[in-house]
């Protein structure tokens, strides 16, 4: 490898979306970068796995995101363009439902949808319309519940929010800090959810032609030095602010080390070098999610895909389900591919421990759903960090405690959404640009 003279050497620990993207930005800033990934494949949760059809037809499933929220001018849009990844979109989308009150209702996926939501009373609707006139909040510790109750009223926060948040972050809105979705605070700073949303311009959910995993696979092909099956075991400070990383039977030294690992793994590595930061990371709860993928004969009317969110008070631990559109290249022609989520911060009824119970519960909300042709479970232990109210303060303390040249990135710092990670990592990498030095 030809190294530019005086280029900083950086080791990135973790080859998920965060680590690969951080490494890619640093390579572009002339760092000599090495990525260490513990498992035999890169991508972490952002992986598209082969799942052949019942007759061996090509087919895939997503471990993590099934789509990406894209808006013009965002870091994600820039990334996709620079990697030259082609995106597909589902237009128009199929039905969206909310399971509440023991029945399926049209789901409010937009402000106009909220206005038609049968669960909201007349007063709640009037309160929704006041949203553009609500001033920006000042409490940095605010929970997701407090934010939405303040902006959209208690009716919305009680009736609709828990299902929306459980479907995205798998936890109750009162237990989640607003820091988990940084976009909300940006929208508020721009005039509110409606005005800020209009100013930010339209966003849509899209995905790369070969699945979301194409992003991490493409990033991996751009890496100058990537080691898989190489877990980092210890981290030692050296003189001059340098660091040594040790793995199993290997070690390397660097000017900078980037921790792009789940909080539990990062805490383990930091416990000698930065015990307070390690303690703060260890204290972040992680949520286990149980995901079931199934393929069924196609249902008339669901060809454009469906989305079902279940109010957590109703679903016995089933948070929701979503299907691919009939023309999605990840699915198998003629079959409906469904993904159902359970657990997170919610207790799962023991009757839903195995597929027959999950299917019975799905049928409660989706009586049209035929018997499956294929079923596969993909347990996601520690899938999401639970960023509790007060998280921003803890992150600030943690960053202050990190020794020089040790960097910490990931879902716990920027929020778990890939677009938020892309935004946060792009901004972080600016620290290393010649203009910032
Ligand atoms: C089921 C599910 C659905 C999701 N849906 C969405 C969605 O719709 N939209 C969205 O934007 N986001 C979604 N996400 C969240 C998103 O996928 C994650 O937040 C994101 O992929 C996290 O990337 P990461 O690189 O920070 O962490 P990870 O993906 O956890 O990657 C960390 C990597 O570090 C490696 N590692 C661990 N220990 C070590 C060690 N000691 N040394 C070296 N390597 C190590 C791991 O093997 C792993 O590859 C979803 C996640 C899940 C699980």
Coordinates of C-alpha atoms and ligand atoms in Angstrom, one line a residue:
X1 CA 0.0 0.0 0.0
X2 CA 1.4 3.5 -0.9
X3 CA 0.9 5.7 2.1
X4 CA 1.1 9.4 1.7
X5 CA 3.9 10.8 3.9
X6 CA 2.7 12.0 7.4
X7 CA -0.7 10.6 7.0
X8 CA -2.3 9.8 10.3
X9 CA -2.9 6.1 10.9
X10 CA -6.4 5.2 12.2
X11 CA -7.9 2.0 13.3
X12 CA -11.6 1.8 13.1
X13 CA -13.1 -0.9 15.4
X14 CA -16.4 -2.3 14.1
X15 CA -17.4 -2.9 10.5
X16 CA -21.1 -2.0 10.7
X17 CA -22.6 1.0 8.8
X18 CA -20.9 3.4 11.4
X19 CA -17.4 2.0 11.2
X20 CA -17.4 1.6 7.4
X21 CA -18.7 5.1 6.8
X22 CA -16.3 6.7 9.3
X23 CA -13.4 4.8 7.6
X24 CA -14.6 6.0 4.2
X25 CA -14.7 9.6 5.3
X26 CA -11.2 9.4 6.9
X27 CA -9.7 7.7 3.8
X28 CA -11.0 10.7 1.8
X29 CA -9.1 12.9 4.3
X30 CA -5.9 11.0 3.6
X31 CA -5.8 8.9 6.8
X32 CA -4.3 5.4 6.5
X33 CA -7.2 3.4 7.8
X34 CA -7.6 -0.2 9.0
X35 CA -11.0 -1.6 9.9
X36 CA -11.3 -4.4 12.4
X37 CA -14.6 -6.3 12.3
X38 CA -15.3 -9.1 14.9
X39 CA -17.6 -11.2 12.8
X40 CA -16.9 -12.9 9.5
X41 CA -19.1 -10.5 7.5
X42 CA -19.3 -6.7 7.5
X43 CA -22.4 -4.6 7.8
X44 CA -23.6 -5.3 11.4
X45 CA -27.4 -4.9 11.3
X46 CA -27.3 -3.2 7.9
X47 CA -27.0 -6.5 6.0
X48 CA -29.2 -8.1 3.3
X49 CA -29.1 -11.9 3.7
X50 CA -30.0 -14.4 1.0
X51 CA -33.2 -16.2 1.7
X52 CA -34.0 -18.4 -1.3
X53 CA -37.7 -19.1 -2.1
X54 CA -39.5 -22.4 -1.6
X55 CA -38.2 -23.8 -4.9
X56 CA -34.7 -22.3 -4.5
X57 CA -35.6 -19.0 -6.3
X58 CA -33.4 -16.1 -5.5
X59 CA -34.7 -14.0 -2.5
X60 CA -33.4 -11.9 0.3
X61 CA -34.3 -10.6 3.8
X62 CA -33.1 -7.5 5.6
X63 CA -31.5 -7.9 9.0
X64 CA -32.1 -4.3 9.8
X65 CA -33.7 -1.4 7.9
X66 CA -35.9 -2.5 5.0
X67 CA -35.8 1.0 3.6
X68 CA -34.0 4.4 4.0
X69 CA -35.7 7.7 4.6
X70 CA -34.2 10.0 2.0
X71 CA -34.5 13.7 1.5
X72 CA -32.7 15.9 -1.0
X73 CA -29.5 17.5 0.3
X74 CA -29.1 15.0 3.2
X75 CA -25.9 13.2 4.1
X76 CA -27.6 9.9 3.1
X77 CA -28.5 11.3 -0.3
X78 CA -24.8 12.5 -0.8
X79 CA -23.5 9.1 0.3
X80 CA -25.8 7.1 -2.0
X81 CA -24.7 9.4 -4.9
X82 CA -21.0 9.2 -4.1
X83 CA -21.2 5.4 -3.9
X84 CA -23.2 5.3 -7.1
X85 CA -25.9 3.1 -5.6
X86 CA -29.2 3.0 -7.6
X87 CA -32.3 3.5 -5.4
X88 CA -35.8 2.0 -5.8
X89 CA -39.0 3.4 -4.3
X90 CA -42.4 2.0 -3.7
X91 CA -45.1 4.3 -5.3
X92 CA -47.9 4.3 -4.5
X93 CA -47.7 2.5 -1.2
X94 CA -50.3 -0.1 0.0
X95 CA -52.5 0.2 3.1
X96 CA -51.2 1.3 6.4
X97 CA -53.0 0.3 9.6
X98 CA -53.0 0.9 13.3
X99 CA -54.1 -1.9 15.6
X100 CA -56.0 -0.4 18.5
X101 CA -59.2 -1.0 20.4
X102 CA -59.1 -4.7 19.3
X103 CA -59.5 -3.7 15.6
X104 CA -57.5 -2.5 12.6
X105 CA -57.9 1.1 11.6
X106 CA -56.4 3.2 8.9
X107 CA -53.0 4.3 10.2
X108 CA -52.2 8.0 10.4
X109 CA -48.9 8.2 8.5
X110 CA -49.1 12.0 7.9
X111 CA -50.7 15.1 9.4
X112 CA -53.7 14.7 7.0
X113 CA -53.9 11.1 8.2
X114 CA -53.8 12.1 11.8
X115 CA -56.8 14.5 11.1
X116 CA -58.7 11.5 9.8
X117 CA -57.7 9.1 12.6
X118 CA -60.7 7.6 14.3
X119 CA -59.0 7.4 17.6
X120 CA -58.7 11.2 18.0
X121 CA -61.6 13.2 19.3
X122 CA -62.7 16.7 18.0
X123 CA -60.6 18.5 20.7
X124 CA -57.5 16.4 19.9
X125 CA -57.9 17.4 16.2
X126 CA -58.2 21.1 17.0
X127 CA -55.1 20.7 19.1
X128 CA -53.2 19.1 16.2
X129 CA -54.0 22.2 14.0
X130 CA -52.3 24.5 16.6
X131 CA -49.0 22.8 16.1
X132 CA -47.4 25.5 13.9
X133 CA -48.0 28.1 16.7
X134 CA -46.3 26.1 19.5
X135 CA -43.0 27.7 20.4
X136 CA -39.8 25.6 20.4
X137 CA -39.0 23.8 23.7
X138 CA -36.1 24.6 26.0
X139 CA -35.8 21.3 28.0
X140 CA -32.7 19.4 26.8
X141 CA -33.9 16.4 28.9
X142 CA -37.2 16.1 27.1
X143 CA -38.7 12.7 26.4
X144 CA -40.3 11.8 23.1
X145 CA -43.7 11.7 24.9
X146 CA -43.2 15.2 26.4
X147 CA -42.1 16.6 23.0
X148 CA -45.2 15.3 21.1
X149 CA -47.6 16.1 23.9
X150 CA -46.3 19.7 23.9
X151 CA -46.4 20.0 20.1
X152 CA -49.4 17.9 19.2
X153 CA -51.4 17.5 22.4
X154 CA -52.1 14.8 24.9
X155 CA -54.6 13.0 22.7
X156 CA -52.0 12.4 20.0
X157 CA -49.3 11.4 22.5
X158 CA -51.6 8.9 24.2
X159 CA -53.6 7.4 21.3
X160 CA -51.2 7.3 18.4
X161 CA -47.6 8.0 19.5
X162 CA -46.9 4.8 21.4
X163 CA -47.6 2.7 18.3
X164 CA -45.5 4.9 16.0
X165 CA -42.6 4.9 18.5
X166 CA -42.8 1.2 19.3
X167 CA -42.8 0.4 15.5
X168 CA -39.5 2.4 15.1
X169 CA -37.7 2.4 18.4
X170 CA -39.3 -0.6 20.2
X171 CA -39.9 1.3 23.5
X172 CA -42.4 3.6 25.1
X173 CA -42.1 7.3 24.2
X174 CA -41.8 8.4 27.8
X175 CA -38.7 6.2 28.1
X176 CA -37.0 7.6 25.0
X177 CA -35.0 10.9 24.8
X178 CA -35.6 13.2 21.9
X179 CA -31.9 12.6 21.1
X180 CA -32.9 9.3 19.6
X181 CA -34.4 11.1 16.6
X182 CA -32.3 14.3 16.1
X183 CA -34.4 15.3 13.1
X184 CA -37.3 16.2 15.4
X185 CA -35.3 18.9 17.2
X186 CA -34.1 20.2 13.8
X187 CA -37.7 20.4 12.6
X188 CA -38.7 22.2 15.7
X189 CA -35.9 24.7 15.3
X190 CA -37.1 25.3 11.7
X191 CA -40.6 26.3 12.8
X192 CA -42.2 23.0 14.0
X193 CA -43.2 19.6 12.6
X194 CA -45.4 21.1 9.8
X195 CA -43.6 24.3 8.9
X196 CA -40.1 22.7 9.5
X197 CA -41.2 19.7 7.5
X198 CA -42.3 21.8 4.6
X199 CA -39.0 23.8 4.7
X200 CA -37.0 20.6 4.8
X201 CA -38.8 19.4 1.6
X202 CA -40.2 16.0 0.8
X203 CA -38.6 12.8 2.0
X204 CA -39.4 9.3 0.8
X205 CA -38.5 5.8 1.8
X206 CA -36.2 4.2 -0.8
X207 CA -33.8 1.3 -0.9
X208 CA -30.8 0.2 -3.0
X209 CA -31.5 -2.2 -5.8
X210 CA -29.8 -5.1 -4.1
X211 CA -31.1 -4.3 -0.6
X212 CA -29.9 -1.9 2.2
X213 CA -26.9 -4.2 2.7
X214 CA -25.6 -2.9 -0.7
X215 CA -24.6 0.3 1.1
X216 CA -22.3 -1.5 3.6
X217 CA -21.1 -4.0 0.9
X218 CA -20.2 -1.1 -1.4
X219 CA -18.4 0.8 1.4
X220 CA -16.5 -2.4 2.2
X221 CA -15.2 -2.7 -1.4
X222 CA -13.8 0.9 -1.0
X223 CA -11.8 0.0 2.1
X224 CA -8.0 0.1 1.8
X225 CA -7.6 -2.4 4.7
X226 CA -10.4 -4.4 6.2
X227 CA -10.0 -7.4 8.5
X228 CA -13.0 -9.6 9.3
X229 CA -13.1 -12.2 12.1
X230 CA -10.8 -9.8 14.0
X231 CA -12.4 -8.8 17.3
X232 CA -10.5 -6.1 19.3
X233 CA -9.8 -7.2 22.8
X234 CA -7.8 -4.5 24.5
X235 CA -6.9 -0.9 24.0
X236 CA -3.7 0.6 25.5
X237 CA -2.5 4.2 25.5
X238 CA 1.1 4.8 24.2
X239 CA 3.3 7.8 24.4
X240 CA 2.5 10.8 22.3
X241 CA -1.2 10.2 22.3
X242 CA -0.9 7.0 20.2
X243 CA -2.9 3.8 20.9
X244 CA -2.3 0.1 20.6
X245 CA -5.2 -2.3 19.8
X246 CA -4.8 -5.9 20.6
X247 CA -6.9 -8.7 19.1
X248 CA -6.5 -12.5 19.2
X249 CA -2.8 -13.1 18.3
X250 CA -2.5 -9.7 16.6
X251 CA -1.9 -6.1 17.6
X252 CA -1.5 -2.7 15.8
X253 CA -0.6 0.8 16.7
X254 CA -2.3 4.0 15.5
X255 CA -2.6 7.8 15.9
X256 CA -6.3 7.5 16.2
X257 CA -8.8 4.8 17.2
X258 CA -12.5 5.0 16.3
X259 CA -14.9 2.9 18.4
X260 CA -17.8 2.1 16.1
X261 CA -19.1 -0.7 18.3
X262 CA -22.3 -1.5 20.2
X263 CA -22.1 0.3 23.6
X264 CA -21.5 -2.9 25.5
X265 CA -18.4 -3.8 23.4
X266 CA -17.1 -0.2 23.5
X267 CA -17.5 -0.1 27.3
X268 CA -15.4 -3.3 27.6
X269 CA -12.6 -1.8 25.6
X270 CA -12.6 1.5 27.4
X271 CA -12.7 0.2 31.0
X272 CA -9.0 0.7 31.6
X273 CA -8.4 3.9 29.5
X274 CA -11.6 5.8 30.3
X275 CA -13.4 4.2 33.2
X276 CA -16.1 6.9 33.6
X277 CA -16.9 6.8 29.8
X278 CA -17.0 3.0 30.1
X279 CA -19.4 3.1 33.0
X280 CA -21.7 5.5 31.1
X281 CA -21.7 3.3 28.1
X282 CA -22.4 0.2 30.1
X283 CA -25.4 1.9 31.7
X284 CA -27.2 2.4 28.4
X285 CA -29.8 -0.4 28.2
X286 CA -30.0 -2.4 25.0
X287 CA -33.2 -3.8 23.7
X288 CA -33.6 -7.3 22.3
X289 CA -35.9 -7.5 19.3
X290 CA -37.4 -10.7 17.9
X291 CA -38.0 -10.6 14.2
X292 CA -40.0 -13.2 12.2
X293 CA -39.8 -13.3 8.4
X294 CA -42.5 -15.2 6.5
X295 CA -43.7 -15.8 2.9
X296 CA -47.3 -16.3 2.1
X297 CA -49.5 -16.5 -1.1
X298 CA -50.1 -12.9 -2.3
X299 CA -53.3 -11.3 -0.9
X300 CA -55.3 -9.2 -3.3
X301 CA -55.0 -5.5 -2.5
X302 CA -51.6 -5.9 -0.7
X303 CA -49.5 -5.9 -3.9
X304 CA -48.1 -2.5 -3.0
X305 CA -47.1 -3.8 0.5
X306 CA -48.8 -3.1 3.8
X307 CA -47.7 -1.7 7.1
X308 CA -49.3 -2.5 10.5
X309 CA -48.4 -0.8 13.8
X310 CA -50.0 -2.1 17.0
X311 CA -50.7 0.1 20.0
X312 CA -48.4 -1.5 22.7
X313 CA -51.4 -1.9 25.0
X314 CA -53.0 -4.3 22.6
X315 CA -50.3 -6.5 20.9
X316 CA -49.0 -8.8 23.7
X317 CA -45.5 -7.9 22.6
X318 CA -46.1 -7.9 18.8
X319 CA -45.2 -4.3 17.8
X320 CA -46.1 -4.5 14.1
X321 CA -45.5 -6.0 10.7
X322 CA -44.6 -4.8 7.3
X323 CA -44.5 -6.4 3.9
X324 CA -42.5 -5.9 0.7
X325 CA -44.2 -4.8 -2.5
X326 CA -44.9 -7.6 -5.0
X327 CA -42.2 -6.1 -7.4
X328 CA -39.5 -5.8 -4.8
X329 CA -36.5 -7.7 -6.1
X330 CA -35.7 -8.9 -2.6
X331 CA -38.9 -11.0 -2.5
X332 CA -40.0 -14.0 -4.5
X333 CA -42.5 -13.4 -7.4
X334 CA -46.0 -14.3 -6.5
X335 CA -45.4 -14.4 -2.7
X336 CA -46.1 -11.8 0.0
X337 CA -43.0 -11.3 2.2
X338 CA -43.8 -10.2 5.7
X339 CA -41.6 -9.1 8.6
X340 CA -43.1 -9.0 12.1
X341 CA -41.4 -7.4 15.2
X342 CA -41.8 -8.3 18.8
X343 CA -40.2 -7.4 22.1
X344 CA -37.9 -4.4 22.5
X345 CA -38.8 -2.8 25.8
X346 CA -42.2 -4.6 25.8
X347 CA -42.9 -7.9 27.5
X348 CA -43.8 -10.7 25.0
X349 CA -46.6 -13.0 26.0
X350 CA -45.2 -16.5 26.4
X351 CA -47.8 -17.7 23.9
X352 CA -45.9 -15.7 21.3
X353 CA -42.6 -17.4 22.0
X354 CA -42.7 -19.5 18.8
X355 CA -44.1 -19.0 15.3
X356 CA -47.6 -20.6 15.8
X357 CA -48.4 -18.0 18.5
X358 CA -46.9 -15.1 16.5
X359 CA -49.0 -16.2 13.5
X360 CA -52.2 -16.4 15.5
X361 CA -51.5 -12.9 16.8
X362 CA -50.8 -11.6 13.3
X363 CA -54.1 -13.1 12.1
X364 CA -55.9 -11.2 14.9
X365 CA -55.0 -8.0 13.0
X366 CA -54.6 -9.4 9.5
X367 CA -57.4 -12.1 9.1
X368 CA -56.7 -12.2 5.4
X369 CA -53.1 -13.5 5.9
X370 CA -52.9 -17.0 4.5
X371 CA -50.8 -19.8 6.1
X372 CA -47.1 -19.3 5.4
X373 CA -45.1 -21.1 2.8
X374 CA -41.8 -20.2 4.5
X375 CA -40.9 -18.9 7.9
X376 CA -37.6 -17.8 9.4
X377 CA -36.7 -16.2 12.7
X378 CA -33.9 -13.7 13.0
X379 CA -33.4 -12.9 16.7
X380 CA -31.8 -9.5 17.2
X381 CA -30.2 -9.4 20.6
X382 CA -29.2 -6.0 21.8
X383 CA -30.6 -4.6 18.5
X384 CA -31.3 -1.1 19.8
X385 CA -29.8 1.1 22.5
X386 CA -32.5 2.7 24.7
X387 CA -31.6 6.4 24.8
X388 CA -33.4 7.5 27.9
X389 CA -34.3 11.1 28.8
X390 CA -31.2 12.9 29.9
X391 CA -29.1 11.0 27.3
X392 CA -27.6 14.2 25.8
X393 CA -26.1 15.2 29.1
X394 CA -24.6 11.7 29.5
X395 CA -23.1 11.9 26.0
X396 CA -21.5 15.2 26.7
X397 CA -19.9 13.9 29.9
X398 CA -18.8 10.8 28.1
X399 CA -17.1 12.7 25.3
X400 CA -15.3 14.9 27.8
X401 CA -13.9 11.8 29.5
X402 CA -12.5 10.3 26.3
X403 CA -8.7 10.5 26.1
X404 CA -7.3 12.4 23.1
X405 CA -7.3 10.6 19.7
X406 CA -9.9 8.1 20.9
X407 CA -13.2 8.6 19.1
X408 CA -16.6 7.2 19.8
X409 CA -19.4 7.0 17.2
X410 CA -22.6 5.1 16.6
X411 CA -26.3 4.8 17.4
X412 CA -25.8 5.9 21.0
X413 CA -24.3 9.2 19.9
X414 CA -26.2 10.1 16.8
X415 CA -29.4 8.0 17.1
X416 CA -30.0 4.5 15.6
X417 CA -31.5 5.6 12.2
X418 CA -29.1 5.2 9.3
X419 CA -29.9 8.7 8.0
X420 CA -29.0 10.2 11.4
X421 CA -25.8 8.1 11.6
X422 CA -24.9 9.4 8.1
X423 CA -25.5 13.0 9.2
X424 CA -23.6 12.6 12.5
X425 CA -20.6 10.8 11.0
X426 CA -20.3 13.3 8.1
X427 CA -20.2 16.2 10.6
X428 CA -17.8 14.4 12.9
X429 CA -15.4 13.7 10.1
X430 CA -15.2 17.5 9.4
X431 CA -13.0 17.7 12.6
X432 CA -10.2 16.1 10.5
X433 CA -10.6 18.2 7.4
X434 CA -7.6 20.5 6.7
X435 CA -9.9 23.6 7.3
X436 CA -10.7 22.4 10.8
X437 CA -7.0 21.8 11.8
Ligands
LIG1 C1 -34.4 -5.2 13.2 C2 -33.9 -3.8 13.0 C3 -34.6 -2.9 12.2 C4 -34.0 -1.6 12.0 N1 -34.7 -0.8 11.2 C5 -34.2 0.4 10.8 C6 -34.9 1.3 9.9 O1 -36.0 1.0 9.4 N2 -34.3 2.5 9.6 C7 -33.1 2.8 10.1 O2 -32.5 3.9 9.7 N3 -32.4 2.0 11.0 C8 -33.0 0.8 11.4 N4 -32.3 0.0 12.2 C9 -31.1 0.5 13.0 C10 -29.8 0.4 12.2 O3 -29.8 -0.7 11.4 C11 -28.6 0.4 13.2 O4 -28.8 1.5 14.1 C12 -27.3 0.5 12.5 O5 -27.2 -0.5 11.5 C13 -26.2 0.4 13.5 O6 -24.9 0.4 12.8 P1 -23.6 0.4 13.6 O7 -22.5 0.2 12.7 O8 -23.5 1.6 14.5 O9 -23.7 -0.8 14.6 P2 -23.8 -2.5 14.3 O10 -24.6 -2.7 13.1 O11 -24.2 -3.1 15.6 O12 -22.3 -2.7 14.0 C14 -21.2 -2.9 15.0 C15 -20.2 -3.8 14.4 O13 -19.2 -4.0 15.4 C16 -18.8 -5.3 15.4 N5 -18.1 -5.6 16.7 C17 -18.6 -5.8 17.9 N6 -17.7 -6.0 18.9 C18 -16.5 -5.9 18.2 C19 -15.1 -5.9 18.6 N7 -14.7 -6.1 19.9 N8 -14.1 -5.7 17.7 C20 -14.5 -5.5 16.4 N9 -15.8 -5.4 15.9 C21 -16.7 -5.6 16.8 C22 -20.1 -6.1 15.3 O14 -19.8 -7.4 14.8 C23 -20.8 -5.2 14.2 O15 -20.5 -5.6 12.9 C24 -32.8 -1.3 12.5 C25 -32.1 -2.2 13.3 C26 -32.6 -3.4 13.5 C27 -31.8 -4.4 14.3

